[in-house]
Amino acid sequence: MLEVQYLIFTVIVLALVFDFINGFHDTANAIATSVSTRALQPNHAIIMAAGLNFLGAMISTGVAKTIGGDIVSSASIVDEKVIIAALFGAIFWNLLTWWLGIPSSSSHALVGGLIGAVLISVGSAGLNWEGIGKIVVSLIMSPVIAILTGIVIMYALFRLFGSYSPHVVNDRFRKMQVLSAATMAFSHGSNDAQKSMGIITLALFSGDFIPEFEVPTYVKVLCAAAMATGTAMGGWRIIKTIGGKIFKLEPISGFAADLNSSVVVFGATLLNLPVSTTHVVSGSIMGVGTAKRVNAVHWGVAQQMVKAWVMTIPITAVMGALSFYAVDFIFD
């Protein structure tokens, strides 16, 4: 029993570390556009994003249940060592892509790590392929939807404000970006923090520490606080990539990208679907850039990002599998 408690404690610590890294890795999602257009000072933007990430993380647990219940076929066959291995794989990939300044998906990393660890420990029968399919479709389709709706929103703004001078338009929208950045930060917290909640709850349920798969309040608070703290630490490497290397943003296009991203992400939260806020924000920026001029988007940078996105699940699955061998040896 003492060993099980130690393993559960390790899962909780690693999940909170993952949430913390997710926070500073994905800070760019909420504030890159407003910082790049100078609508907000960086320090003020990060403080605002941290607070709203925390509030967003507290509103629901539907995504947590999807992560914890739809990847594995049964919680009873997943022990703490599997979850620890999955978290190791996801954390390593997040740190590597952060160091390289590549916007990558924490969601993909976690899903990939869990798939690899389960495959190597109990085999393919331990995976809920239908649930994984639903999650993968939501992860793939969300940036595509963000691109398309970003084009529509930007076209609509051009039609509404095209007769005004660029100076007047940008001055007004620079102020409105504060609101759009706030909604994006709240939406980010509402979806991303729940992924660690789902992992911790899965470990507690499989270890018979809770009677049913319901996220305890203390787990919600811990995950929300970990993400908010990570967000407060900033993520400047990726902020530079998202804020300026995909498309040169102006206040009106920054507002459109943030508004579009927050709607797509929060819509996914309401549907209990995990999505990559990194992918959604990047897709939104590509969409609003395309609406202005197709060649205004730096498609070479976008192509590099897409390659990283495609590679994430296979690489983290391998990392999760290798981590399981190490964890199994250590705790055997």
XYZ file of C-alpha atoms in Angstrom:
332
model
C 0.000 0.000 0.000
C 2.881 2.325 0.795
C 4.349 1.756 -2.682
C 0.974 2.554 -4.315
C 0.720 5.777 -2.318
C 4.236 6.730 -3.392
C 3.369 6.050 -7.022
C 0.160 8.105 -6.786
C 2.128 10.968 -5.255
C 4.624 10.739 -8.134
C 1.783 10.864 -10.678
C 0.311 13.965 -9.055
C 3.663 15.752 -8.917
C 4.490 14.930 -12.542
C 1.003 15.931 -13.728
C 1.376 19.285 -11.978
C 4.850 19.704 -13.505
C 3.292 18.958 -16.910
C 0.594 21.566 -16.221
C 3.214 24.107 -15.144
C 5.234 23.509 -18.319
C 2.035 23.646 -20.351
C 1.408 27.073 -18.811
C 4.705 28.682 -19.797
C 4.887 26.687 -23.055
C 1.449 27.931 -24.108
C 1.549 31.458 -22.688
C 1.972 32.579 -26.277
C -1.504 31.273 -27.120
C -3.193 33.934 -25.045
C -0.911 36.940 -25.288
C 1.400 36.713 -28.314
C -0.864 38.734 -30.580
C -1.535 41.513 -28.057
C 2.151 41.731 -27.090
C 3.355 41.780 -30.722
C 1.000 44.682 -31.576
C 1.891 46.451 -28.291
C -1.695 46.465 -27.123
C -0.418 45.137 -23.789
C 2.908 45.350 -22.026
C 4.405 41.859 -21.686
C 4.360 41.744 -17.872
C 0.776 43.000 -17.678
C -0.290 40.520 -20.363
C 1.256 37.574 -18.507
C -0.355 38.515 -15.168
C -3.752 38.849 -16.843
C -3.329 35.549 -18.680
C -2.296 33.727 -15.483
C -5.366 34.901 -13.578
C -7.804 34.096 -16.370
C -6.154 30.731 -17.009
C -6.891 29.843 -13.387
C -10.537 30.948 -13.631
C -11.042 29.127 -16.921
C -9.633 25.914 -15.492
C -12.259 25.872 -12.735
C -15.411 25.978 -14.868
C -15.833 22.360 -16.024
C -14.347 18.859 -16.079
C -15.748 17.459 -19.332
C -12.401 17.524 -21.146
C -10.732 15.871 -18.139
C -13.183 12.975 -18.361
C -12.491 12.616 -22.088
C -8.713 12.471 -21.537
C -9.010 10.113 -18.578
C -11.729 7.876 -19.972
C -11.535 7.819 -23.778
C -7.892 6.842 -24.360
C -7.757 3.626 -22.323
C -10.295 0.822 -22.601
C -10.579 0.479 -18.817
C -9.078 2.366 -15.890
C -8.492 -0.937 -14.099
C -5.755 -2.010 -16.547
C -3.777 1.238 -16.294
C -1.538 1.434 -13.268
C 0.466 4.352 -11.953
C 3.648 3.268 -13.724
C 1.939 3.614 -17.101
C 0.767 7.137 -16.275
C 4.194 8.156 -14.949
C 5.811 6.938 -18.188
C 3.257 8.850 -20.286
C 3.928 12.048 -18.356
C 7.706 11.656 -18.696
C 7.367 11.378 -22.475
C 5.068 14.397 -22.735
C 7.182 16.572 -20.416
C 10.388 15.808 -22.311
C 8.818 16.743 -25.660
C 7.313 19.946 -24.273
C 10.656 21.059 -22.872
C 12.485 20.212 -26.106
C 10.055 22.121 -28.351
C 10.006 25.053 -25.923
C 13.808 25.230 -25.981
C 13.794 25.181 -29.794
C 11.038 27.826 -29.894
C 8.683 25.544 -31.839
C 4.957 25.892 -31.057
C 3.890 22.346 -30.254
C 0.837 20.725 -28.751
C 0.849 19.671 -25.106
C -2.362 17.790 -25.875
C -0.716 15.761 -28.651
C 2.259 15.096 -26.387
C 0.107 13.771 -23.551
C -2.060 11.616 -25.827
C 1.013 10.213 -27.577
C 2.816 9.480 -24.317
C -0.191 7.642 -22.912
C -0.702 5.608 -26.103
C 2.940 4.499 -26.134
C 3.018 3.588 -22.450
C -0.218 1.577 -22.653
C 0.839 -0.221 -25.847
C 4.134 -1.392 -24.349
C 2.625 -2.358 -20.976
C -0.655 -4.135 -21.782
C -0.880 -4.117 -25.576
C -3.353 -2.634 -28.044
C -6.305 -4.160 -26.155
C -5.675 -1.571 -23.430
C -6.506 1.305 -25.762
C -9.949 2.646 -26.605
C -9.407 3.157 -30.330
C -12.808 4.725 -30.878
C -12.147 7.295 -28.177
C -8.627 7.936 -29.475
C -10.059 8.446 -32.950
C -12.478 11.062 -31.620
C -9.670 12.885 -29.827
C -7.332 12.787 -32.840
C -10.075 14.088 -35.149
C -10.728 17.004 -32.791
C -6.994 17.762 -32.619
C -6.645 17.687 -36.417
C -9.857 19.502 -37.323
C -9.593 22.340 -34.799
C -6.736 24.217 -36.561
C -8.418 23.678 -39.946
C -11.635 25.150 -38.563
C -9.615 27.999 -37.023
C -8.058 28.842 -40.412
C -11.436 28.909 -42.168
C -13.274 30.877 -39.491
C -10.278 33.222 -39.193
C -10.622 34.068 -42.887
C -14.361 34.696 -42.452
C -13.952 36.934 -39.385
C -11.147 38.944 -41.001
C -13.156 39.448 -44.199
C -16.112 40.615 -42.110
C -13.950 43.146 -40.271
C -12.523 44.404 -43.577
C -16.059 44.948 -44.875
C -17.179 46.730 -41.716
C -14.139 48.958 -41.187
C -12.537 49.158 -44.628
C -13.684 52.751 -45.157
C -11.883 54.028 -42.036
C -8.260 55.109 -42.024
C -5.757 52.429 -40.925
C -4.588 54.674 -38.071
C -8.090 55.016 -36.595
C -8.860 51.315 -37.031
C -5.627 50.135 -35.413
C -5.959 52.595 -32.554
C -9.462 51.321 -31.726
C -8.609 47.669 -32.105
C -5.454 47.975 -30.029
C -7.718 48.756 -27.076
C -10.141 45.964 -27.988
C -7.266 43.498 -28.049
C -7.163 43.618 -24.268
C -10.646 42.057 -24.246
C -9.860 39.477 -26.941
C -6.639 38.456 -25.168
C -8.596 38.041 -21.933
C -11.172 35.762 -23.581
C -8.377 33.721 -25.156
C -6.636 33.274 -21.789
C -9.890 32.144 -20.163
C -10.597 29.696 -23.014
C -7.061 28.317 -22.823
C -7.455 27.568 -19.128
C -10.868 25.991 -19.690
C -9.418 23.362 -22.026
C -5.738 22.805 -21.304
C -5.712 22.534 -17.509
C -8.303 19.759 -17.678
C -5.832 17.417 -19.359
C -3.768 17.052 -16.188
C -6.975 16.843 -14.157
C -7.983 13.845 -16.257
C -4.617 12.121 -15.794
C -4.597 12.600 -12.003
C -8.217 11.469 -11.703
C -7.441 8.382 -13.819
C -4.608 7.486 -11.431
C -6.763 8.049 -8.344
C -9.611 5.989 -9.788
C -7.437 3.103 -10.985
C -5.767 3.018 -7.553
C -9.168 2.919 -5.757
C -8.556 6.257 -4.047
C -11.861 7.633 -5.367
C -15.083 5.614 -5.894
C -16.001 7.017 -9.340
C -14.403 8.917 -12.198
C -15.243 12.424 -10.995
C -12.597 15.117 -10.706
C -12.149 16.084 -7.020
C -12.220 19.803 -6.225
C -8.685 19.769 -4.837
C -7.421 18.310 -8.133
C -9.109 21.140 -10.045
C -7.522 23.764 -7.778
C -4.049 22.187 -7.941
C -4.087 21.912 -11.750
C -5.504 25.403 -12.214
C -2.852 26.850 -9.885
C -0.018 24.936 -11.612
C -1.043 26.187 -15.038
C -1.524 29.756 -13.809
C 1.922 29.701 -12.179
C 3.512 28.381 -15.357
C 1.759 31.055 -17.382
C 3.100 33.717 -15.028
C 6.638 32.512 -15.810
C 6.166 33.420 -19.467
C 7.166 31.646 -22.662
C 9.128 34.178 -24.661
C 10.703 31.811 -27.177
C 7.321 30.695 -28.525
C 5.732 34.147 -28.130
C 8.266 35.400 -30.695
C 7.344 32.639 -33.142
C 3.570 32.981 -32.874
C 3.535 36.756 -32.490
C 5.670 37.674 -35.459
C 7.066 34.852 -37.557
C 3.816 33.494 -39.032
C 2.284 36.802 -40.128
C 3.004 40.427 -39.263
C 0.049 41.269 -37.066
C -1.732 44.611 -36.750
C -4.197 45.355 -33.942
C -7.254 44.522 -36.075
C -5.792 41.190 -37.236
C -4.564 40.414 -33.718
C -8.064 41.048 -32.376
C -9.577 38.811 -35.071
C -7.106 35.989 -34.349
C -7.702 36.075 -30.580
C -11.481 36.315 -30.911
C -11.566 33.453 -33.383
C -9.260 31.276 -31.275
C -11.220 31.811 -28.077
C -14.492 30.848 -29.799
C -13.001 27.657 -31.300
C -11.284 26.581 -28.065
C -14.220 27.335 -25.779
C -16.591 25.645 -28.219
C -14.437 22.513 -27.958
C -14.522 22.773 -24.150
C -18.328 22.871 -24.205
C -18.260 19.726 -26.382
C -15.833 18.034 -23.915
C -13.198 17.784 -26.645
C -9.481 18.359 -26.010
C -7.878 20.596 -28.606
C -4.459 22.125 -29.004
C -4.690 25.827 -28.245
C -1.285 26.224 -29.914
C -2.660 24.778 -33.143
C -5.859 26.789 -32.935
C -4.081 30.117 -32.360
C -1.557 29.397 -35.111
C -4.397 28.407 -37.455
C -6.286 31.590 -36.614
C -3.227 33.718 -37.423
C -2.797 31.888 -40.725
C -6.476 32.477 -41.475
C -6.485 36.223 -40.783
C -3.216 36.570 -42.682
C -4.664 34.732 -45.675
C -7.696 37.025 -45.642
C -5.400 40.012 -46.059
C -3.092 38.438 -48.655
C -2.113 34.803 -49.156
C 1.586 35.570 -49.578
C 1.547 37.719 -46.413
C 1.707 34.473 -44.409
C 5.192 33.043 -43.902
C 4.269 29.595 -45.124
C 7.811 28.272 -44.581
C 7.454 28.848 -40.831
C 3.941 27.405 -40.953
C 5.281 24.315 -42.721
C 7.909 23.757 -40.016
C 5.196 24.015 -37.359
C 2.970 21.506 -39.163
C 5.865 19.035 -39.334
C 6.331 19.353 -35.566
C 2.605 18.818 -35.040
C 2.553 15.673 -37.202
C 5.627 14.272 -35.450
C 4.421 14.903 -31.898
C 2.142 11.891 -31.283
C 4.480 9.258 -32.853
C 7.566 10.655 -31.099
C 5.906 10.986 -27.691
C 4.402 7.500 -28.103
C 7.958 6.146 -28.499
C 9.100 8.270 -25.540
C 6.203 6.985 -23.428
C 7.071 3.386 -24.349
C 10.770 3.814 -23.526
C 9.904 5.634 -20.319
C 7.728 2.712 -19.257
C 10.725 0.337 -19.438
C 12.689 2.717 -17.216
C 9.843 3.278 -14.756
C 9.063 -0.438 -14.589
C 12.712 -1.182 -13.805
C 12.908 1.532 -11.100
C 9.676 0.582 -9.330
C 9.857 -3.172 -9.857
